[in-house]
mmCIF file with all atom_site columns, C-alpha atoms in Angstrom:
data_model
loop_
_atom_site.group_PDB
_atom_site.id
_atom_site.type_symbol
_atom_site.label_atom_id
_atom_site.label_alt_id
_atom_site.label_comp_id
_atom_site.label_asym_id
_atom_site.label_entity_id
_atom_site.label_seq_id
_atom_site.pdbx_PDB_ins_code
_atom_site.Cartn_x
_atom_site.Cartn_y
_atom_site.Cartn_z
_atom_site.occupancy
_atom_site.B_iso_or_equiv
_atom_site.pdbx_formal_charge
_atom_site.auth_seq_id
_atom_site.auth_comp_id
_atom_site.auth_asym_id
_atom_site.auth_atom_id
_atom_site.pdbx_PDB_model_num
ATOM 1   C CA . UNK H 1 1   ? 18.259 -53.596 80.156 1.00 0.00 ? 2   UNK H CA 1
ATOM 2   C CA . UNK H 1 2   ? 21.894 -52.312 80.325 1.00 0.00 ? 3   UNK H CA 1
ATOM 3   C CA . UNK H 1 3   ? 22.951 -49.938 77.858 1.00 0.00 ? 4   UNK H CA 1
ATOM 4   C CA . UNK H 1 4   ? 26.446 -48.783 76.290 1.00 0.00 ? 5   UNK H CA 1
ATOM 5   C CA . UNK H 1 5   ? 26.714 -45.368 74.524 1.00 0.00 ? 6   UNK H CA 1
ATOM 6   C CA . UNK H 1 6   ? 29.848 -45.346 72.545 1.00 0.00 ? 7   UNK H CA 1
ATOM 7   C CA . UNK H 1 7   ? 31.541 -41.962 71.161 1.00 0.00 ? 8   UNK H CA 1
ATOM 8   C CA . UNK H 1 8   ? 32.149 -40.629 68.601 1.00 0.00 ? 9   UNK H CA 1
ATOM 9   C CA . UNK H 1 9   ? 30.073 -42.234 66.236 1.00 0.00 ? 10  UNK H CA 1
ATOM 10  C CA . UNK H 1 10  ? 32.183 -41.690 62.904 1.00 0.00 ? 11  UNK H CA 1
ATOM 11  C CA . UNK H 1 11  ? 36.025 -40.792 63.249 1.00 0.00 ? 12  UNK H CA 1
ATOM 12  C CA . UNK H 1 12  ? 37.653 -40.047 60.022 1.00 0.00 ? 13  UNK H CA 1
ATOM 13  C CA . UNK H 1 13  ? 41.409 -39.368 60.359 1.00 0.00 ? 14  UNK H CA 1
ATOM 14  C CA . UNK H 1 14  ? 44.707 -39.571 58.572 1.00 0.00 ? 15  UNK H CA 1
ATOM 15  C CA . UNK H 1 15  ? 47.326 -42.076 58.724 1.00 0.00 ? 16  UNK H CA 1
ATOM 16  C CA . UNK H 1 16  ? 49.552 -41.419 61.679 1.00 0.00 ? 17  UNK H CA 1
ATOM 17  C CA . UNK H 1 17  ? 47.142 -39.694 63.749 1.00 0.00 ? 18  UNK H CA 1
ATOM 18  C CA . UNK H 1 18  ? 46.091 -40.639 67.444 1.00 0.00 ? 19  UNK H CA 1
ATOM 19  C CA . UNK H 1 19  ? 42.457 -41.211 68.410 1.00 0.00 ? 20  UNK H CA 1
ATOM 20  C CA . UNK H 1 20  ? 40.425 -42.342 71.495 1.00 0.00 ? 21  UNK H CA 1
ATOM 21  C CA . UNK H 1 21  ? 36.904 -44.292 71.351 1.00 0.00 ? 22  UNK H CA 1
ATOM 22  C CA . UNK H 1 22  ? 34.996 -43.974 74.678 1.00 0.00 ? 23  UNK H CA 1
ATOM 23  C CA . UNK H 1 23  ? 32.559 -46.342 75.970 1.00 0.00 ? 24  UNK H CA 1
ATOM 24  C CA . UNK H 1 24  ? 30.092 -45.506 78.827 1.00 0.00 ? 25  UNK H CA 1
ATOM 25  C CA . UNK H 1 25  ? 27.132 -46.936 80.881 1.00 0.00 ? 26  UNK H CA 1
ATOM 26  C CA . UNK H 1 26  ? 25.614 -46.606 83.874 1.00 0.00 ? 27  UNK H CA 1
ATOM 27  C CA . UNK H 1 27  ? 25.782 -50.135 84.550 1.00 0.00 ? 28  UNK H CA 1
ATOM 28  C CA . UNK H 1 28  ? 28.291 -52.295 86.248 1.00 0.00 ? 29  UNK H CA 1
ATOM 29  C CA . UNK H 1 29  ? 29.849 -55.067 84.010 1.00 0.00 ? 30  UNK H CA 1
ATOM 30  C CA . UNK H 1 30  ? 31.703 -58.255 85.159 1.00 0.00 ? 31  UNK H CA 1
ATOM 31  C CA . UNK H 1 31  ? 34.242 -57.648 82.072 1.00 0.00 ? 32  UNK H CA 1
ATOM 32  C CA . UNK H 1 32  ? 34.188 -55.257 78.949 1.00 0.00 ? 33  UNK H CA 1
ATOM 33  C CA . UNK H 1 33  ? 35.337 -56.481 75.563 1.00 0.00 ? 34  UNK H CA 1
ATOM 34  C CA . UNK H 1 34  ? 36.225 -55.026 72.349 1.00 0.00 ? 35  UNK H CA 1
ATOM 35  C CA . UNK H 1 35  ? 35.520 -56.257 69.159 1.00 0.00 ? 36  UNK H CA 1
ATOM 36  C CA . UNK H 1 36  ? 36.480 -54.803 65.558 1.00 0.00 ? 37  UNK H CA 1
ATOM 37  C CA . UNK H 1 37  ? 34.134 -55.905 62.926 1.00 0.00 ? 38  UNK H CA 1
ATOM 38  C CA . UNK H 1 38  ? 35.369 -55.383 58.940 1.00 0.00 ? 39  UNK H CA 1
ATOM 39  C CA . UNK H 1 39  ? 32.718 -55.165 55.797 1.00 0.00 ? 40  UNK H CA 1
ATOM 40  C CA . UNK H 1 40  ? 30.948 -58.229 55.276 1.00 0.00 ? 41  UNK H CA 1
ATOM 41  C CA . UNK H 1 41  ? 32.018 -60.376 58.534 1.00 0.00 ? 42  UNK H CA 1
ATOM 42  C CA . UNK H 1 42  ? 31.109 -60.408 61.942 1.00 0.00 ? 43  UNK H CA 1
ATOM 43  C CA . UNK H 1 43  ? 32.804 -58.872 64.957 1.00 0.00 ? 44  UNK H CA 1
ATOM 44  C CA . UNK H 1 44  ? 36.167 -60.473 66.319 1.00 0.00 ? 45  UNK H CA 1
ATOM 45  C CA . UNK H 1 45  ? 37.233 -60.024 69.657 1.00 0.00 ? 46  UNK H CA 1
ATOM 46  C CA . UNK H 1 46  ? 40.274 -57.496 70.187 1.00 0.00 ? 47  UNK H CA 1
ATOM 47  C CA . UNK H 1 47  ? 40.460 -57.947 74.148 1.00 0.00 ? 48  UNK H CA 1
ATOM 48  C CA . UNK H 1 48  ? 38.469 -58.611 77.298 1.00 0.00 ? 49  UNK H CA 1
ATOM 49  C CA . UNK H 1 49  ? 39.455 -56.243 80.454 1.00 0.00 ? 50  UNK H CA 1
ATOM 50  C CA . UNK H 1 50  ? 38.356 -57.601 83.693 1.00 0.00 ? 51  UNK H CA 1
ATOM 51  C CA . UNK H 1 51  ? 39.560 -55.646 86.585 1.00 0.00 ? 52  UNK H CA 1
ATOM 52  C CA . UNK H 1 52  ? 38.731 -52.249 87.505 1.00 0.00 ? 53  UNK H CA 1
ATOM 53  C CA . UNK H 1 53  ? 41.402 -49.716 86.300 1.00 0.00 ? 54  UNK H CA 1
ATOM 54  C CA . UNK H 1 54  ? 43.079 -52.418 84.276 1.00 0.00 ? 55  UNK H CA 1
ATOM 55  C CA . UNK H 1 55  ? 44.955 -51.585 81.259 1.00 0.00 ? 56  UNK H CA 1
ATOM 56  C CA . UNK H 1 56  ? 45.849 -53.862 78.321 1.00 0.00 ? 57  UNK H CA 1
ATOM 57  C CA . UNK H 1 57  ? 48.243 -53.007 75.056 1.00 0.00 ? 58  UNK H CA 1
ATOM 58  C CA . UNK H 1 58  ? 47.975 -54.833 72.140 1.00 0.00 ? 59  UNK H CA 1
ATOM 59  C CA . UNK H 1 59  ? 50.770 -53.444 69.704 1.00 0.00 ? 60  UNK H CA 1
ATOM 60  C CA . UNK H 1 60  ? 49.659 -49.836 69.071 1.00 0.00 ? 61  UNK H CA 1
ATOM 61  C CA . UNK H 1 61  ? 46.244 -50.333 70.843 1.00 0.00 ? 62  UNK H CA 1
ATOM 62  C CA . UNK H 1 62  ? 45.630 -49.300 74.517 1.00 0.00 ? 63  UNK H CA 1
ATOM 63  C CA . UNK H 1 63  ? 42.398 -50.657 76.160 1.00 0.00 ? 64  UNK H CA 1
ATOM 64  C CA . UNK H 1 64  ? 41.258 -49.314 79.482 1.00 0.00 ? 65  UNK H CA 1
ATOM 65  C CA . UNK H 1 65  ? 38.862 -50.384 81.858 1.00 0.00 ? 66  UNK H CA 1
ATOM 66  C CA . UNK H 1 66  ? 37.318 -47.690 84.514 1.00 0.00 ? 67  UNK H CA 1
ATOM 67  C CA . UNK H 1 67  ? 37.637 -48.205 88.034 1.00 0.00 ? 68  UNK H CA 1
ATOM 68  C CA . UNK H 1 68  ? 34.111 -48.625 88.774 1.00 0.00 ? 69  UNK H CA 1
ATOM 69  C CA . UNK H 1 69  ? 33.703 -51.085 85.761 1.00 0.00 ? 70  UNK H CA 1
ATOM 70  C CA . UNK H 1 70  ? 31.354 -48.836 83.957 1.00 0.00 ? 71  UNK H CA 1
ATOM 71  C CA . UNK H 1 71  ? 33.434 -47.677 81.123 1.00 0.00 ? 72  UNK H CA 1
ATOM 72  C CA . UNK H 1 72  ? 36.174 -47.975 78.706 1.00 0.00 ? 73  UNK H CA 1
ATOM 73  C CA . UNK H 1 73  ? 38.370 -46.452 76.209 1.00 0.00 ? 74  UNK H CA 1
ATOM 74  C CA . UNK H 1 74  ? 40.311 -47.425 73.172 1.00 0.00 ? 75  UNK H CA 1
ATOM 75  C CA . UNK H 1 75  ? 43.350 -45.419 72.767 1.00 0.00 ? 76  UNK H CA 1
ATOM 76  C CA . UNK H 1 76  ? 44.983 -46.142 69.034 1.00 0.00 ? 77  UNK H CA 1
ATOM 77  C CA . UNK H 1 77  ? 48.573 -44.684 68.505 1.00 0.00 ? 78  UNK H CA 1
ATOM 78  C CA . UNK H 1 78  ? 49.727 -43.840 65.162 1.00 0.00 ? 79  UNK H CA 1
ATOM 79  C CA . UNK H 1 79  ? 46.921 -45.003 62.865 1.00 0.00 ? 80  UNK H CA 1
ATOM 80  C CA . UNK H 1 80  ? 47.159 -47.157 59.818 1.00 0.00 ? 81  UNK H CA 1
ATOM 81  C CA . UNK H 1 81  ? 44.915 -47.621 57.129 1.00 0.00 ? 82  UNK H CA 1
ATOM 82  C CA . UNK H 1 82  ? 44.534 -51.453 58.266 1.00 0.00 ? 83  UNK H CA 1
ATOM 83  C CA . UNK H 1 83  ? 42.832 -49.986 61.561 1.00 0.00 ? 84  UNK H CA 1
ATOM 84  C CA . UNK H 1 84  ? 39.778 -48.894 59.383 1.00 0.00 ? 85  UNK H CA 1
ATOM 85  C CA . UNK H 1 85  ? 36.544 -50.874 60.789 1.00 0.00 ? 86  UNK H CA 1
ATOM 86  C CA . UNK H 1 86  ? 34.077 -50.534 63.084 1.00 0.00 ? 87  UNK H CA 1
ATOM 87  C CA . UNK H 1 87  ? 34.617 -50.598 66.889 1.00 0.00 ? 88  UNK H CA 1
ATOM 88  C CA . UNK H 1 88  ? 32.454 -52.352 69.112 1.00 0.00 ? 89  UNK H CA 1
ATOM 89  C CA . UNK H 1 89  ? 32.847 -52.133 72.910 1.00 0.00 ? 90  UNK H CA 1
ATOM 90  C CA . UNK H 1 90  ? 30.440 -55.338 74.706 1.00 0.00 ? 91  UNK H CA 1
ATOM 91  C CA . UNK H 1 91  ? 29.718 -55.442 78.701 1.00 0.00 ? 92  UNK H CA 1
ATOM 92  C CA . UNK H 1 92  ? 29.381 -58.934 80.044 1.00 0.00 ? 93  UNK H CA 1
ATOM 93  C CA . UNK H 1 93  ? 27.322 -59.821 82.582 1.00 0.00 ? 94  UNK H CA 1
ATOM 94  C CA . UNK H 1 94  ? 25.933 -62.863 83.982 1.00 0.00 ? 95  UNK H CA 1
ATOM 95  C CA . UNK H 1 95  ? 22.154 -63.905 83.825 1.00 0.00 ? 96  UNK H CA 1
ATOM 96  C CA . UNK H 1 96  ? 22.027 -66.963 86.129 1.00 0.00 ? 97  UNK H CA 1
ATOM 97  C CA . UNK H 1 97  ? 21.808 -69.343 82.807 1.00 0.00 ? 98  UNK H CA 1
ATOM 98  C CA . UNK H 1 98  ? 24.086 -67.849 80.371 1.00 0.00 ? 99  UNK H CA 1
ATOM 99  C CA . UNK H 1 99  ? 26.713 -65.143 79.770 1.00 0.00 ? 100 UNK H CA 1
ATOM 100 C CA . UNK H 1 100 ? 25.443 -62.611 77.986 1.00 0.00 ? 101 UNK H CA 1
ATOM 101 C CA . UNK H 1 101 ? 26.722 -59.289 76.261 1.00 0.00 ? 102 UNK H CA 1
ATOM 102 C CA . UNK H 1 102 ? 25.455 -55.829 75.434 1.00 0.00 ? 103 UNK H CA 1
ATOM 103 C CA . UNK H 1 103 ? 27.002 -53.887 72.851 1.00 0.00 ? 104 UNK H CA 1
ATOM 104 C CA . UNK H 1 104 ? 27.755 -50.626 72.243 1.00 0.00 ? 105 UNK H CA 1
ATOM 105 C CA . UNK H 1 105 ? 26.361 -48.287 69.431 1.00 0.00 ? 106 UNK H CA 1
ATOM 106 C CA . UNK H 1 106 ? 30.091 -48.839 67.694 1.00 0.00 ? 107 UNK H CA 1
ATOM 107 C CA . UNK H 1 107 ? 32.483 -46.279 66.354 1.00 0.00 ? 108 UNK H CA 1
ATOM 108 C CA . UNK H 1 108 ? 33.149 -46.393 62.468 1.00 0.00 ? 109 UNK H CA 1
ATOM 109 C CA . UNK H 1 109 ? 36.865 -45.316 61.987 1.00 0.00 ? 110 UNK H CA 1
ATOM 110 C CA . UNK H 1 110 ? 38.081 -44.901 58.933 1.00 0.00 ? 111 UNK H CA 1
ATOM 111 C CA . UNK H 1 111 ? 41.773 -43.865 58.229 1.00 0.00 ? 112 UNK H CA 1
ATOM 112 C CA . UNK H 1 112 ? 43.307 -42.475 55.009 1.00 0.00 ? 113 UNK H CA 1
ATOM 113 C CA . UNK H 1 113 ? 46.653 -41.898 53.493 1.00 0.00 ? 114 UNK H CA 1
ATOM 114 C CA . UNK N 2 1   ? 40.367 -72.902 63.232 1.00 0.00 ? 27  UNK N CA 1
ATOM 115 C CA . UNK N 2 2   ? 37.048 -71.930 64.909 1.00 0.00 ? 28  UNK N CA 1
ATOM 116 C CA . UNK N 2 3   ? 34.335 -71.789 62.913 1.00 0.00 ? 29  UNK N CA 1
ATOM 117 C CA . UNK N 2 4   ? 30.523 -70.086 62.828 1.00 0.00 ? 30  UNK N CA 1
ATOM 118 C CA . UNK N 2 5   ? 28.851 -70.552 59.585 1.00 0.00 ? 31  UNK N CA 1
ATOM 119 C CA . UNK N 2 6   ? 25.427 -69.035 58.764 1.00 0.00 ? 32  UNK N CA 1
ATOM 120 C CA . UNK N 2 7   ? 23.169 -70.648 55.723 1.00 0.00 ? 33  UNK N CA 1
ATOM 121 C CA . UNK N 2 8   ? 23.012 -67.400 53.507 1.00 0.00 ? 34  UNK N CA 1
ATOM 122 C CA . UNK N 2 9   ? 25.050 -64.372 53.391 1.00 0.00 ? 35  UNK N CA 1
ATOM 123 C CA . UNK N 2 10  ? 22.120 -62.779 51.241 1.00 0.00 ? 36  UNK N CA 1
ATOM 124 C CA . UNK N 2 11  ? 18.109 -63.322 51.373 1.00 0.00 ? 37  UNK N CA 1
ATOM 125 C CA . UNK N 2 12  ? 15.270 -61.471 49.875 1.00 0.00 ? 38  UNK N CA 1
ATOM 126 C CA . UNK N 2 13  ? 12.109 -62.219 50.778 1.00 0.00 ? 39  UNK N CA 1
ATOM 127 C CA . UNK N 2 14  ? 8.311  -60.788 50.376 1.00 0.00 ? 40  UNK N CA 1
ATOM 128 C CA . UNK N 2 15  ? 6.452  -59.451 53.302 1.00 0.00 ? 41  UNK N CA 1
ATOM 129 C CA . UNK N 2 16  ? 4.364  -62.429 55.174 1.00 0.00 ? 42  UNK N CA 1
ATOM 130 C CA . UNK N 2 17  ? 6.743  -64.945 54.555 1.00 0.00 ? 43  UNK N CA 1
ATOM 131 C CA . UNK N 2 18  ? 8.286  -67.731 56.721 1.00 0.00 ? 44  UNK N CA 1
ATOM 132 C CA . UNK N 2 19  ? 11.884 -67.036 56.741 1.00 0.00 ? 45  UNK N CA 1
ATOM 133 C CA . UNK N 2 20  ? 14.364 -69.564 58.451 1.00 0.00 ? 46  UNK N CA 1
ATOM 134 C CA . UNK N 2 21  ? 18.081 -68.288 59.012 1.00 0.00 ? 47  UNK N CA 1
ATOM 135 C CA . UNK N 2 22  ? 20.411 -71.463 60.152 1.00 0.00 ? 48  UNK N CA 1
ATOM 136 C CA . UNK N 2 23  ? 23.412 -71.012 62.185 1.00 0.00 ? 49  UNK N CA 1
ATOM 137 C CA . UNK N 2 24  ? 26.169 -74.033 62.657 1.00 0.00 ? 50  UNK N CA 1
ATOM 138 C CA . UNK N 2 25  ? 29.435 -73.852 65.156 1.00 0.00 ? 51  UNK N CA 1
ATOM 139 C CA . UNK N 2 26  ? 31.957 -76.835 65.332 1.00 0.00 ? 52  UNK N CA 1
ATOM 140 C CA . UNK N 2 27  ? 33.469 -75.784 68.553 1.00 0.00 ? 53  UNK N CA 1
ATOM 141 C CA . UNK N 2 28  ? 31.396 -77.734 71.256 1.00 0.00 ? 54  UNK N CA 1
ATOM 142 C CA . UNK N 2 29  ? 29.714 -74.397 72.507 1.00 0.00 ? 55  UNK N CA 1
ATOM 143 C CA . UNK N 2 30  ? 26.907 -74.295 74.800 1.00 0.00 ? 56  UNK N CA 1
ATOM 144 C CA . UNK N 2 31  ? 26.015 -70.952 73.969 1.00 0.00 ? 57  UNK N CA 1
ATOM 145 C CA . UNK N 2 32  ? 24.439 -69.758 70.875 1.00 0.00 ? 58  UNK N CA 1
ATOM 146 C CA . UNK N 2 33  ? 22.871 -66.154 70.037 1.00 0.00 ? 59  UNK N CA 1
ATOM 147 C CA . UNK N 2 34  ? 21.186 -64.450 67.564 1.00 0.00 ? 60  UNK N CA 1
ATOM 148 C CA . UNK N 2 35  ? 21.667 -60.736 67.256 1.00 0.00 ? 61  UNK N CA 1
ATOM 149 C CA . UNK N 2 36  ? 20.530 -58.124 64.588 1.00 0.00 ? 62  UNK N CA 1
ATOM 150 C CA . UNK N 2 37  ? 22.622 -55.016 63.651 1.00 0.00 ? 63  UNK N CA 1
ATOM 151 C CA . UNK N 2 38  ? 21.413 -52.071 62.384 1.00 0.00 ? 64  UNK N CA 1
ATOM 152 C CA . UNK N 2 39  ? 23.179 -48.744 61.884 1.00 0.00 ? 65  UNK N CA 1
ATOM 153 C CA . UNK N 2 40  ? 23.641 -46.581 64.954 1.00 0.00 ? 66  UNK N CA 1
ATOM 154 C CA . UNK N 2 41  ? 22.108 -49.320 67.091 1.00 0.00 ? 67  UNK N CA 1
ATOM 155 C CA . UNK N 2 42  ? 24.902 -51.651 67.185 1.00 0.00 ? 68  UNK N CA 1
ATOM 156 C CA . UNK N 2 43  ? 24.049 -55.684 67.882 1.00 0.00 ? 69  UNK N CA 1
ATOM 157 C CA . UNK N 2 44  ? 20.752 -56.000 69.514 1.00 0.00 ? 70  UNK N CA 1
ATOM 158 C CA . UNK N 2 45  ? 20.206 -59.384 71.171 1.00 0.00 ? 71  UNK N CA 1
ATOM 159 C CA . UNK N 2 46  ? 17.018 -61.312 69.951 1.00 0.00 ? 72  UNK N CA 1
ATOM 160 C CA . UNK N 2 47  ? 17.277 -65.051 71.211 1.00 0.00 ? 73  UNK N CA 1
ATOM 161 C CA . UNK N 2 48  ? 19.834 -66.831 72.687 1.00 0.00 ? 74  UNK N CA 1
ATOM 162 C CA . UNK N 2 49  ? 20.309 -70.577 73.586 1.00 0.00 ? 75  UNK N CA 1
ATOM 163 C CA . UNK N 2 50  ? 22.185 -71.934 76.683 1.00 0.00 ? 76  UNK N CA 1
ATOM 164 C CA . UNK N 2 51  ? 21.615 -75.668 76.024 1.00 0.00 ? 77  UNK N CA 1
ATOM 165 C CA . UNK N 2 52  ? 19.875 -77.678 73.636 1.00 0.00 ? 78  UNK N CA 1
ATOM 166 C CA . UNK N 2 53  ? 16.251 -76.999 73.530 1.00 0.00 ? 79  UNK N CA 1
ATOM 167 C CA . UNK N 2 54  ? 16.601 -74.440 76.127 1.00 0.00 ? 80  UNK N CA 1
ATOM 168 C CA . UNK N 2 55  ? 16.060 -70.514 74.879 1.00 0.00 ? 81  UNK N CA 1
ATOM 169 C CA . UNK N 2 56  ? 15.690 -67.549 76.576 1.00 0.00 ? 82  UNK N CA 1
ATOM 170 C CA . UNK N 2 57  ? 14.437 -64.260 74.984 1.00 0.00 ? 83  UNK N CA 1
ATOM 171 C CA . UNK N 2 58  ? 16.907 -61.190 74.418 1.00 0.00 ? 84  UNK N CA 1
ATOM 172 C CA . UNK N 2 59  ? 16.309 -57.875 74.443 1.00 0.00 ? 85  UNK N CA 1
ATOM 173 C CA . UNK N 2 60  ? 13.558 -57.748 70.788 1.00 0.00 ? 86  UNK N CA 1
ATOM 174 C CA . UNK N 2 61  ? 12.381 -61.022 70.827 1.00 0.00 ? 87  UNK N CA 1
ATOM 175 C CA . UNK N 2 62  ? 9.063  -59.821 68.947 1.00 0.00 ? 88  UNK N CA 1
ATOM 176 C CA . UNK N 2 63  ? 8.702  -61.290 65.760 1.00 0.00 ? 89  UNK N CA 1
ATOM 177 C CA . UNK N 2 64  ? 10.996 -63.935 66.109 1.00 0.00 ? 90  UNK N CA 1
ATOM 178 C CA . UNK N 2 65  ? 11.260 -67.787 67.487 1.00 0.00 ? 91  UNK N CA 1
ATOM 179 C CA . UNK N 2 66  ? 14.181 -69.974 67.766 1.00 0.00 ? 92  UNK N CA 1
ATOM 180 C CA . UNK N 2 67  ? 14.816 -73.712 67.482 1.00 0.00 ? 93  UNK N CA 1
ATOM 181 C CA . UNK N 2 68  ? 17.821 -75.230 68.769 1.00 0.00 ? 94  UNK N CA 1
ATOM 182 C CA . UNK N 2 69  ? 17.321 -79.203 68.321 1.00 0.00 ? 95  UNK N CA 1
ATOM 183 C CA . UNK N 2 70  ? 21.048 -79.978 68.156 1.00 0.00 ? 96  UNK N CA 1
ATOM 184 C CA . UNK N 2 71  ? 24.061 -78.274 70.101 1.00 0.00 ? 97  UNK N CA 1
ATOM 185 C CA . UNK N 2 72  ? 25.515 -77.178 67.251 1.00 0.00 ? 98  UNK N CA 1
ATOM 186 C CA . UNK N 2 73  ? 22.644 -75.774 65.172 1.00 0.00 ? 99  UNK N CA 1
ATOM 187 C CA . UNK N 2 74  ? 20.870 -72.538 66.309 1.00 0.00 ? 100 UNK N CA 1
ATOM 188 C CA . UNK N 2 75  ? 17.976 -71.543 64.047 1.00 0.00 ? 101 UNK N CA 1
ATOM 189 C CA . UNK N 2 76  ? 16.005 -67.959 63.678 1.00 0.00 ? 102 UNK N CA 1
ATOM 190 C CA . UNK N 2 77  ? 12.494 -67.794 62.067 1.00 0.00 ? 103 UNK N CA 1
ATOM 191 C CA . UNK N 2 78  ? 10.519 -65.234 61.127 1.00 0.00 ? 104 UNK N CA 1
ATOM 192 C CA . UNK N 2 79  ? 7.333  -66.504 61.150 1.00 0.00 ? 105 UNK N CA 1
ATOM 193 C CA . UNK N 2 80  ? 5.819  -63.572 59.078 1.00 0.00 ? 106 UNK N CA 1
ATOM 194 C CA . UNK N 2 81  ? 8.334  -61.448 57.699 1.00 0.00 ? 107 UNK N CA 1
ATOM 195 C CA . UNK N 2 82  ? 7.818  -57.575 57.811 1.00 0.00 ? 108 UNK N CA 1
ATOM 196 C CA . UNK N 2 83  ? 9.779  -54.909 56.333 1.00 0.00 ? 109 UNK N CA 1
ATOM 197 C CA . UNK N 2 84  ? 11.027 -53.461 59.712 1.00 0.00 ? 110 UNK N CA 1
ATOM 198 C CA . UNK N 2 85  ? 13.013 -56.729 59.736 1.00 0.00 ? 111 UNK N CA 1
ATOM 199 C CA . UNK N 2 86  ? 14.894 -55.688 57.162 1.00 0.00 ? 112 UNK N CA 1
ATOM 200 C CA . UNK N 2 87  ? 18.818 -55.943 58.914 1.00 0.00 ? 113 UNK N CA 1
ATOM 201 C CA . UNK N 2 88  ? 21.534 -57.599 59.202 1.00 0.00 ? 114 UNK N CA 1
ATOM 202 C CA . UNK N 2 89  ? 21.214 -61.130 61.222 1.00 0.00 ? 115 UNK N CA 1
ATOM 203 C CA . UNK N 2 90  ? 24.749 -62.363 63.255 1.00 0.00 ? 116 UNK N CA 1
ATOM 204 C CA . UNK N 2 91  ? 24.960 -65.692 64.748 1.00 0.00 ? 117 UNK N CA 1
ATOM 205 C CA . UNK N 2 92  ? 27.403 -66.283 67.841 1.00 0.00 ? 118 UNK N CA 1
ATOM 206 C CA . UNK N 2 93  ? 28.602 -68.988 70.051 1.00 0.00 ? 119 UNK N CA 1
ATOM 207 C CA . UNK N 2 94  ? 30.334 -69.394 73.161 1.00 0.00 ? 120 UNK N CA 1
ATOM 208 C CA . UNK N 2 95  ? 31.377 -71.437 76.281 1.00 0.00 ? 121 UNK N CA 1
ATOM 209 C CA . UNK N 2 96  ? 28.776 -71.613 78.908 1.00 0.00 ? 122 UNK N CA 1
ATOM 210 C CA . UNK N 2 97  ? 30.567 -70.641 82.214 1.00 0.00 ? 123 UNK N CA 1
ATOM 211 C CA . UNK N 2 98  ? 32.189 -67.212 83.018 1.00 0.00 ? 124 UNK N CA 1
ATOM 212 C CA . UNK N 2 99  ? 31.940 -63.694 81.487 1.00 0.00 ? 125 UNK N CA 1
ATOM 213 C CA . UNK N 2 100 ? 34.902 -63.380 79.928 1.00 0.00 ? 126 UNK N CA 1
ATOM 214 C CA . UNK N 2 101 ? 34.676 -65.966 77.212 1.00 0.00 ? 127 UNK N CA 1
ATOM 215 C CA . UNK N 2 102 ? 34.355 -64.426 73.432 1.00 0.00 ? 128 UNK N CA 1
ATOM 216 C CA . UNK N 2 103 ? 31.699 -64.451 71.284 1.00 0.00 ? 129 UNK N CA 1
ATOM 217 C CA . UNK N 2 104 ? 32.378 -66.091 67.924 1.00 0.00 ? 130 UNK N CA 1
ATOM 218 C CA . UNK N 2 105 ? 30.681 -64.727 65.139 1.00 0.00 ? 131 UNK N CA 1
ATOM 219 C CA . UNK N 2 106 ? 29.245 -66.016 61.629 1.00 0.00 ? 132 UNK N CA 1
ATOM 220 C CA . UNK N 2 107 ? 29.798 -63.598 58.834 1.00 0.00 ? 133 UNK N CA 1
ATOM 221 C CA . UNK N 2 108 ? 26.027 -62.675 58.839 1.00 0.00 ? 134 UNK N CA 1
ATOM 222 C CA . UNK N 2 109 ? 22.896 -62.555 57.145 1.00 0.00 ? 135 UNK N CA 1
ATOM 223 C CA . UNK N 2 110 ? 21.676 -59.639 54.902 1.00 0.00 ? 136 UNK N CA 1
ATOM 224 C CA . UNK N 2 111 ? 17.965 -59.915 54.839 1.00 0.00 ? 137 UNK N CA 1
ATOM 225 C CA . UNK N 2 112 ? 15.788 -57.823 52.675 1.00 0.00 ? 138 UNK N CA 1
ATOM 226 C CA . UNK N 2 113 ? 11.923 -57.967 53.551 1.00 0.00 ? 139 UNK N CA 1
ATOM 227 C CA . UNK N 2 114 ? 10.442 -56.137 50.153 1.00 0.00 ? 140 UNK N CA 1
#
């Protein structure tokens, strides 16, 4: 069973600060997805990274896939209160019958004024 | 607008009851998934289905079964609910091929077993 460890588990910062969330595994994944989940809702996809070393930017969010495709990071620049939520990384792999995701343990981010 | 709907947002059941959680997607997706979400544990896969009447166990299938009689509908069944099945249950769907397709999630069902 693949495992994905996320750190930190909780993060409480003030608006304007920068932060980085890490997602680590001993397994290699075909791709790595990042989701954000808000209270009372299901997770929503932010980005998918596929190639080792790939970097993707989504406005103030920067996602990186490790060279060996075992780890990933999410960096938020100048956090805003609207960034508050649960961030989940998920490693994708193919079982032979379907594509599955293994989810990380999650990072709960709180951004305050 | 893509949509995954779940039959209930909140459910309270008694120990030993049979519980049905229903999920419907309108995207014609081949794959459907049931997860449970618990604090500090992330999302854990219970079962998934890659076609009508086809299913595979996920990481934590004990105490659960599933049914997929139609492509758009995937049901999770708790044969005899227990208190350790109190959790948030999330349904998701995705396209069949490849590992880059996103999973679309429903809003979740918060189940409490007393």
